[in-house]
CSV table of C-alpha atoms in Angstrom, one decimal:
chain,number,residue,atom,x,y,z
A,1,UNK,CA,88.8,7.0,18.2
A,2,UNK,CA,86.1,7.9,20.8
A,3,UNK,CA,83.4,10.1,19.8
A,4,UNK,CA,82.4,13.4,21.8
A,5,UNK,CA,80.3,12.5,25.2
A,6,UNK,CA,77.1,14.0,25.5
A,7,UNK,CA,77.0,17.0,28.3
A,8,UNK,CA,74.0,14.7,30.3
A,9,UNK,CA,72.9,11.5,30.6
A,10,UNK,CA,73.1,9.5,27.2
A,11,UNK,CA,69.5,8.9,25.7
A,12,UNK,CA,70.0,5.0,26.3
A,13,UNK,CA,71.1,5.0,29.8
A,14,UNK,CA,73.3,2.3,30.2
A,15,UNK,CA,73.4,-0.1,33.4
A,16,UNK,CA,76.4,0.8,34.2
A,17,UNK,CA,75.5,4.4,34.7
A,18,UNK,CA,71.9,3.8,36.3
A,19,UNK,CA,73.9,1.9,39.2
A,20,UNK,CA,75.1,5.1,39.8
A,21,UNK,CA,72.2,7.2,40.1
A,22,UNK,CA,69.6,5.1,42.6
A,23,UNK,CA,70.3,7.4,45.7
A,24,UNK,CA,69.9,10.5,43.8
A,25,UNK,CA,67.3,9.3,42.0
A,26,UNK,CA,65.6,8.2,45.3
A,27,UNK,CA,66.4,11.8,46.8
A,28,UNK,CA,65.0,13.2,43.9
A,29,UNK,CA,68.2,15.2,43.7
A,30,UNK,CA,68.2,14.2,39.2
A,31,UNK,CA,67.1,17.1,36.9
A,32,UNK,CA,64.1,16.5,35.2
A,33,UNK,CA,65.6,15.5,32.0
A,34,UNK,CA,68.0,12.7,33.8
A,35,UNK,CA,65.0,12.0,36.0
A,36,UNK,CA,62.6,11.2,32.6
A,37,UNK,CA,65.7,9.0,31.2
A,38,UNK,CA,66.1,7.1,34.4
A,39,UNK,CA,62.6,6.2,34.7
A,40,UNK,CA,62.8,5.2,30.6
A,41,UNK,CA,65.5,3.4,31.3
A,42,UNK,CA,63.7,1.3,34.0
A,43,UNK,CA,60.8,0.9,32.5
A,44,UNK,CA,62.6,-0.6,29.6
A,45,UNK,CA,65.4,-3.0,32.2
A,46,UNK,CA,63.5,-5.4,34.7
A,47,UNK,CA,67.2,-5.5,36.4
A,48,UNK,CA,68.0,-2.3,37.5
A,49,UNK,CA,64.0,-2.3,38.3
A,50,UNK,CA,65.5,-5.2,40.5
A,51,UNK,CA,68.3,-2.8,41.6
A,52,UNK,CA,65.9,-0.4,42.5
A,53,UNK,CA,63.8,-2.6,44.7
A,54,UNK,CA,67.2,-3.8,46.4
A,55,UNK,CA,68.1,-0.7,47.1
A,56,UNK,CA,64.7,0.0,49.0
A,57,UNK,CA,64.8,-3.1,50.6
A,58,UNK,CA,68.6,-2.2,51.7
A,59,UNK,CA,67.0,1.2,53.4
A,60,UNK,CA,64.3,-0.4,54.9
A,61,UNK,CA,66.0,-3.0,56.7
A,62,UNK,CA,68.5,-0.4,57.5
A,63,UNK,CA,66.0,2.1,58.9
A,64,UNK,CA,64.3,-1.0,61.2
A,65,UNK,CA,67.7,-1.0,63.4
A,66,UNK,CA,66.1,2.1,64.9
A,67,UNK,CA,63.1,-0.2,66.1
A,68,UNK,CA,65.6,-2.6,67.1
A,69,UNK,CA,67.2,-0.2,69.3
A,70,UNK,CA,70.4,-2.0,70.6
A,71,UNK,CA,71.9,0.9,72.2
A,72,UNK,CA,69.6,1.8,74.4
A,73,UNK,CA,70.7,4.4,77.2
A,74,UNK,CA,72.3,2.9,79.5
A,75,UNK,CA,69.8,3.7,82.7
A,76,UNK,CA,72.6,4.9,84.7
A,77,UNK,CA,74.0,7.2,82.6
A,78,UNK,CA,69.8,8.4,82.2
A,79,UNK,CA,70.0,8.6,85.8
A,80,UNK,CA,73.4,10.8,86.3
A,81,UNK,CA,72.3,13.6,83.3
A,82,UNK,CA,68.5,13.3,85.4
A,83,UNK,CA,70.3,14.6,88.3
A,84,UNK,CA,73.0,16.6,86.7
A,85,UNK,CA,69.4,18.6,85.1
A,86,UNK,CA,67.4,18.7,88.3
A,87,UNK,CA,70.9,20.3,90.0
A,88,UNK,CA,71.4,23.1,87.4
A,89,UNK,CA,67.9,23.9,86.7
A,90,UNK,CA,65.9,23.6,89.7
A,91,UNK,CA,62.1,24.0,88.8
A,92,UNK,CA,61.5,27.6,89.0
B,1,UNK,CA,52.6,20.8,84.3
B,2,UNK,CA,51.4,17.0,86.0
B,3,UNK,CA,48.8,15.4,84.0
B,4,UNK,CA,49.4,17.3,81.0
B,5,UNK,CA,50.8,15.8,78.1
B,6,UNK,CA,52.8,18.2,76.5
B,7,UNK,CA,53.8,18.3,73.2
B,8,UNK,CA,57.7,18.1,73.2
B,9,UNK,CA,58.1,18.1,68.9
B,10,UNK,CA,57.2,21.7,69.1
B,11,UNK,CA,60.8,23.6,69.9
B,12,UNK,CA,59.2,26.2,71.4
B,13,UNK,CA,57.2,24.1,74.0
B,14,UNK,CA,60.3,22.3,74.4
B,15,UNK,CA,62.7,24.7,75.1
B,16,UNK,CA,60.4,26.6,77.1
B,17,UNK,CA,59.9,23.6,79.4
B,18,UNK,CA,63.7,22.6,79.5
B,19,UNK,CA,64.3,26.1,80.6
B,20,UNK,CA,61.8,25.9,83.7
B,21,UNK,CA,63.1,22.8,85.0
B,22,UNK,CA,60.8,20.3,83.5
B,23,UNK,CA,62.3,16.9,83.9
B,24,UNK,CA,60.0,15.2,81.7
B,25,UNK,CA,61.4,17.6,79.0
B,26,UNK,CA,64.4,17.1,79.9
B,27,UNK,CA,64.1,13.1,79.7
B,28,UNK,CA,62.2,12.9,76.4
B,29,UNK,CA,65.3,15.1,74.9
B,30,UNK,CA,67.6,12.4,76.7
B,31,UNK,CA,65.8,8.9,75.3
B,32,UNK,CA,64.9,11.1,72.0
B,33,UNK,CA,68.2,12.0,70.5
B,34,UNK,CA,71.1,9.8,72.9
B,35,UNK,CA,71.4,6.6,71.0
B,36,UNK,CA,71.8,8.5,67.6
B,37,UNK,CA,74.9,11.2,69.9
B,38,UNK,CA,76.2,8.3,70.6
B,39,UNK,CA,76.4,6.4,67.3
B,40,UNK,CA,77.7,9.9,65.5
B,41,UNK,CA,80.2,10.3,68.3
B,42,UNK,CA,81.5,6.8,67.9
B,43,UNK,CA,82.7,7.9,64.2
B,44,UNK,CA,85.3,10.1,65.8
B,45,UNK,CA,86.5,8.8,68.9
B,46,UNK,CA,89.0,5.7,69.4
B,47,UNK,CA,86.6,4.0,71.9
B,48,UNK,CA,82.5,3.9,73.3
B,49,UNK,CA,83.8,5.2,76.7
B,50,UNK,CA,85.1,8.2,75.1
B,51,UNK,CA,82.2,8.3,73.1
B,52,UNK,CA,80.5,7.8,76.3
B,53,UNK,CA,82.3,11.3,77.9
B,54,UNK,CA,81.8,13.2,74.9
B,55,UNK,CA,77.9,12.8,74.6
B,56,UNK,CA,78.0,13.1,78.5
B,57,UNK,CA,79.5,16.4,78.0
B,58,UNK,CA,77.1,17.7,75.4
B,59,UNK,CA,73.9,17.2,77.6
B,60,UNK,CA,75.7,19.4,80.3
B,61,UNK,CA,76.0,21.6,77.8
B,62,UNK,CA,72.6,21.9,76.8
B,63,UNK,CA,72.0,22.0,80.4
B,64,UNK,CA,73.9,24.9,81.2
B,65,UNK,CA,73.7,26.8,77.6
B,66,UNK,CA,69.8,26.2,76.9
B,67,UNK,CA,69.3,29.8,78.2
B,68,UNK,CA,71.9,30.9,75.4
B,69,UNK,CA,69.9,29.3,72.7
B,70,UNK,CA,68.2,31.5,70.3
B,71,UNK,CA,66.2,29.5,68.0
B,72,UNK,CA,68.1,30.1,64.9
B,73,UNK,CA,68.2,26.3,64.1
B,74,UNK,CA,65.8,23.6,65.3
B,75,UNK,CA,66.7,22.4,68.8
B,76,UNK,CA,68.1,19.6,66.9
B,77,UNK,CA,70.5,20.8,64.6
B,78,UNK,CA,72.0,23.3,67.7
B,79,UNK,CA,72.7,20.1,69.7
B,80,UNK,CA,73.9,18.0,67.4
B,81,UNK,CA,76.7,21.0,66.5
B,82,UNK,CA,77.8,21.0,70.0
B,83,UNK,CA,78.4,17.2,69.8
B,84,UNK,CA,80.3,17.6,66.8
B,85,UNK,CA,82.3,20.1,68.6
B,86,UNK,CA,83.1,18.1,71.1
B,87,UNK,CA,83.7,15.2,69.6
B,88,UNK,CA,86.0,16.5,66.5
B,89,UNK,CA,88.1,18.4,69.8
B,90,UNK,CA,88.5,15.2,71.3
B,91,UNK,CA,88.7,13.0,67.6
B,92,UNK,CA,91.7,15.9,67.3
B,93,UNK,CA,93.4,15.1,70.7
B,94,UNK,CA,93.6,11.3,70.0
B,95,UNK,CA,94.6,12.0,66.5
B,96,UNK,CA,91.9,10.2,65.0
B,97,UNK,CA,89.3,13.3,63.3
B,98,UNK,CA,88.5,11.9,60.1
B,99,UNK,CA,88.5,14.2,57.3
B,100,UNK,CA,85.0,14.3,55.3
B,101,UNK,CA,86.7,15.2,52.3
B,102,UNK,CA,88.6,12.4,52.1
B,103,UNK,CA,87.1,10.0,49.6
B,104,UNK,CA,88.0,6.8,48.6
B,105,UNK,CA,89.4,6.8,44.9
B,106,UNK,CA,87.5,4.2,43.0
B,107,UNK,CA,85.3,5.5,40.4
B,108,UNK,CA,82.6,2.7,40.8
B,109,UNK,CA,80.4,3.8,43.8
B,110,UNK,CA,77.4,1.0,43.7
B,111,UNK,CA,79.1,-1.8,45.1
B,112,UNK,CA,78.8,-3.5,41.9
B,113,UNK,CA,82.0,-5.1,39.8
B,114,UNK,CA,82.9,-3.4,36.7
B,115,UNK,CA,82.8,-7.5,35.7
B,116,UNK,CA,79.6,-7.6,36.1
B,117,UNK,CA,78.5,-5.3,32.7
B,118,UNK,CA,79.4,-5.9,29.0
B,119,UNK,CA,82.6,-4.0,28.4
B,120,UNK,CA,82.2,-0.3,26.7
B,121,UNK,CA,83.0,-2.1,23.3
B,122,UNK,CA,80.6,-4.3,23.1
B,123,UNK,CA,78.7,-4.5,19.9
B,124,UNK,CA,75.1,-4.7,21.2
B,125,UNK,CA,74.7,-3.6,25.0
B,126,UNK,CA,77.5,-1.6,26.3
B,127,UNK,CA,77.7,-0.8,29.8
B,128,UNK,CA,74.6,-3.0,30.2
B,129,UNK,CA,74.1,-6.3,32.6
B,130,UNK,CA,76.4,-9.1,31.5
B,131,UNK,CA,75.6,-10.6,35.4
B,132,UNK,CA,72.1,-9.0,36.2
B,133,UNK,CA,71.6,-9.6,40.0
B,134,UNK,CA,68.5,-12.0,41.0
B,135,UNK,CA,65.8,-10.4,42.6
B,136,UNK,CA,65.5,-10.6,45.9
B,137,UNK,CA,61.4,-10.7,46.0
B,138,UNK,CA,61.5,-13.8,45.5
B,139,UNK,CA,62.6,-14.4,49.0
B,140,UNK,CA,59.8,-14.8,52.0
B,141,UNK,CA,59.6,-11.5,52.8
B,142,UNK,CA,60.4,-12.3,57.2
B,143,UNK,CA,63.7,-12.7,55.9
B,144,UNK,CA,64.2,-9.2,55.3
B,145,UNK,CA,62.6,-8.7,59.0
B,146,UNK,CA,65.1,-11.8,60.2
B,147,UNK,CA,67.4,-11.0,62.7
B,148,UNK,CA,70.4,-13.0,60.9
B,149,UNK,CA,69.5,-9.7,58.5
B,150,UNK,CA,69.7,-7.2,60.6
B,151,UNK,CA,72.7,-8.5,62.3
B,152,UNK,CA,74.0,-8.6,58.6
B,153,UNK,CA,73.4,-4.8,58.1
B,154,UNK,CA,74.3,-3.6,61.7
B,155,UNK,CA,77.9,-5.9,60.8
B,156,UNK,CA,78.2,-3.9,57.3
B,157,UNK,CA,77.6,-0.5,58.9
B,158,UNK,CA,80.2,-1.0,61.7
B,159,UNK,CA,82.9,-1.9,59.0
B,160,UNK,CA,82.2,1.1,56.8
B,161,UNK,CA,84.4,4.2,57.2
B,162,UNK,CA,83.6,6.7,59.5
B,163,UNK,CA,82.1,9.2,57.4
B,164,UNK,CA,80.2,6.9,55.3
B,165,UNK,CA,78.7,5.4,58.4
B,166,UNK,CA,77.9,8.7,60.4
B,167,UNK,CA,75.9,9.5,57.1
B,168,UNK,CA,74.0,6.6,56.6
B,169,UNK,CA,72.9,6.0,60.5
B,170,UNK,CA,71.8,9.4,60.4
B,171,UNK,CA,69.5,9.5,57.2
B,172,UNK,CA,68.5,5.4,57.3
B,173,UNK,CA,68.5,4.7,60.7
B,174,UNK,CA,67.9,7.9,62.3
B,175,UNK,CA,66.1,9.1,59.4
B,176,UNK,CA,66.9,12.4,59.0
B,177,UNK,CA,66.6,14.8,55.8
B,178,UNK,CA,69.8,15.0,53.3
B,179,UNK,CA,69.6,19.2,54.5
B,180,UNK,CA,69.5,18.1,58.1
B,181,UNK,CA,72.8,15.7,57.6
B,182,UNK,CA,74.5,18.4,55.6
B,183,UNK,CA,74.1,21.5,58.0
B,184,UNK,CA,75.5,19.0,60.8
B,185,UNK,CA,78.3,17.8,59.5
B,186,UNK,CA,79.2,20.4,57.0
B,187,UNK,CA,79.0,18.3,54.0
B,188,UNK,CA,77.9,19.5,50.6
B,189,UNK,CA,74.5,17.9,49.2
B,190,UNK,CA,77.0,16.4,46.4
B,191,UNK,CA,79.6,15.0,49.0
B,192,UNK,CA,76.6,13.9,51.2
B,193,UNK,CA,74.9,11.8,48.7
B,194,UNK,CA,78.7,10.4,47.5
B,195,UNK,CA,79.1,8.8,51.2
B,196,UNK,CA,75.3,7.5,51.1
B,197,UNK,CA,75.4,5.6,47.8
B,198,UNK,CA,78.6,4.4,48.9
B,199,UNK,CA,77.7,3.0,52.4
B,200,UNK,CA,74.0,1.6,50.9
B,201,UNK,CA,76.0,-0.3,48.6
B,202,UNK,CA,78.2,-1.6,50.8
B,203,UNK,CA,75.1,-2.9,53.1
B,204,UNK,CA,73.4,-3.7,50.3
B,205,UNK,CA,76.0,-6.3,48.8
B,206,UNK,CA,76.3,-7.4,52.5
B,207,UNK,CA,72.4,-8.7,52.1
B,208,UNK,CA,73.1,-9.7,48.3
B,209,UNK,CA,75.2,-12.6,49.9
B,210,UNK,CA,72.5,-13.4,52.8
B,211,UNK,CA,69.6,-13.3,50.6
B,212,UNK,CA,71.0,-14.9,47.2
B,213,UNK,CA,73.4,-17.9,48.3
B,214,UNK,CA,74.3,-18.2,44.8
B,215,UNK,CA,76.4,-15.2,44.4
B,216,UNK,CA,79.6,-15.1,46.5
């Protein structure tokens, strides 16, 4: 026999749950009531403080592919929309 | 304008300088937004010379139709709609367009095995860590910056499905706002964030196995 679920977020946020939540927590995108129980809950569980941090770490290394820019325009491909922009517009 | 360094981040400067011929403007738009056209392209098109044509065809577009443009979105958001355009015409053609709504069914979304929590009945700790994962701060911190890593990510990204991956390379690697990615490709804040969590985990667990051996 299963008791009722609460409508929100249980008081004790379990793991399980919190796994859930990291990118809307980190998009702010939680009401503040889910918002105060997920920062309880991880002030309370040094793993999914781990999580957390894992989760950052995931974006930031993510985000440094930009720097790493790999795809590059190709400078002949540049060089063909250049032209195809000084024929269409010339300076007027 | 020679000698004068405009500032192309205002739209206004921008547009007004596209639309006088200014190559410079022209260029900045060109080594500013290509790489990310041609990544979001790449999620609907069969190969990168398609891709190729179709983000091609978009800057002739803003070539020809930047007179047309009205300022009702940020220059941005206006060409990133034609590329979409384009590309889910010619996703269409090859019978590849992905539909955004199509998710995959498992409830778990983090990446992380069911297995790795106490079970729902468990006395003390349901739903809590039975496997907690180790943190990864205890690794030098270069290995983050390492390019075994980023080849690691770049590898988990490329294998994700299309929609997950057009999302995540345009709000981590691009880094655009959650509004921005949902006015582009029609996606609801809800569906948006769904595809997000799911692609981070996925690159996530990816680095779990680089940076903590002991877990398969």
């Amino acid at each position: 026999m299963t008791t009722a679920q609460p409508p929100d977020l249980p008081p004790d946020l379990p793991c399980i749950q919190f796994v859930e939540l990291v990118t809307e927590y980190l998009d702010d995108a939680l009401t503040p009531d889910q918002r105060a129980r997920v920062d309880a809950h991880l002030e309370a569980c040094p793993y999914c403080a781990d999580v957390l941090a894992q989760w950052q770490m995931t974006i930031e290394a993510t985000g440094r592919l930009r720097e790493d820019e790999v795809d590059l325009i190709d400078p002949t491909v540049r060089q063909s929309l250049m032209t195809a922009f000084r024929e269409a517009r010339p300076v007027s | 304008m020679p000698g004068v360094a405009a500032d192309f981040t205002d739209d206004d400067v921008l547009v007004a300088a596209l639309r006088t011929g200014d190559e410079d403007a022209f260029g900045w738009l060109v080594d500013r937004y290509h790489p990310a056209l041609r990544r979001l392209a790449l999620g609907y098109v069969a190969t990168p010379s398609v891709a190729d044509e179709v983000v091609q065809d978009t800057w002739l577009a803003v070539i020809t139709g930047i007179d047309r443009f009205e300022g009702r979105s940020s220059l941005k958001t206006w060409i990133y709609r034609i590329l979409m355009n384009k590309a889910r015409t010619r996703g269409v053609r090859e019978h590849r367009s992905v539909p955004f709504s199509s998710f995959e069914d498992d409830a778990i979304t983090s990446g992380f095995s069911p297995d790795r929590f106490r079970p729902a009945d468990d006395p003390g700790w349901p739903g809590h860590w039975s496997s907690p994962p180790r943190p990864w701060q205890e690794q030098p911190h270069e290995r983050l910056q390492a390019t075994e890593t980023l080849d690691a990510v770049r590898d988990a990204i490329a294998q994700l499905p299309p929609n997950q991956r057009q999302v995540i390379s345009l709000r981590d690697i691009d880094g655009w706002s959650s509004e921005e990615v949902c006015n582009v490709l029609s996606l609801s804040q809800t569906n948006q964030r769904v595809l997000l969590h799911r692609a981070r985990a996925k690159v996530r667990r990816s680095l779990e196995s680089l940076l903590d051996p002991s877990r398969p």
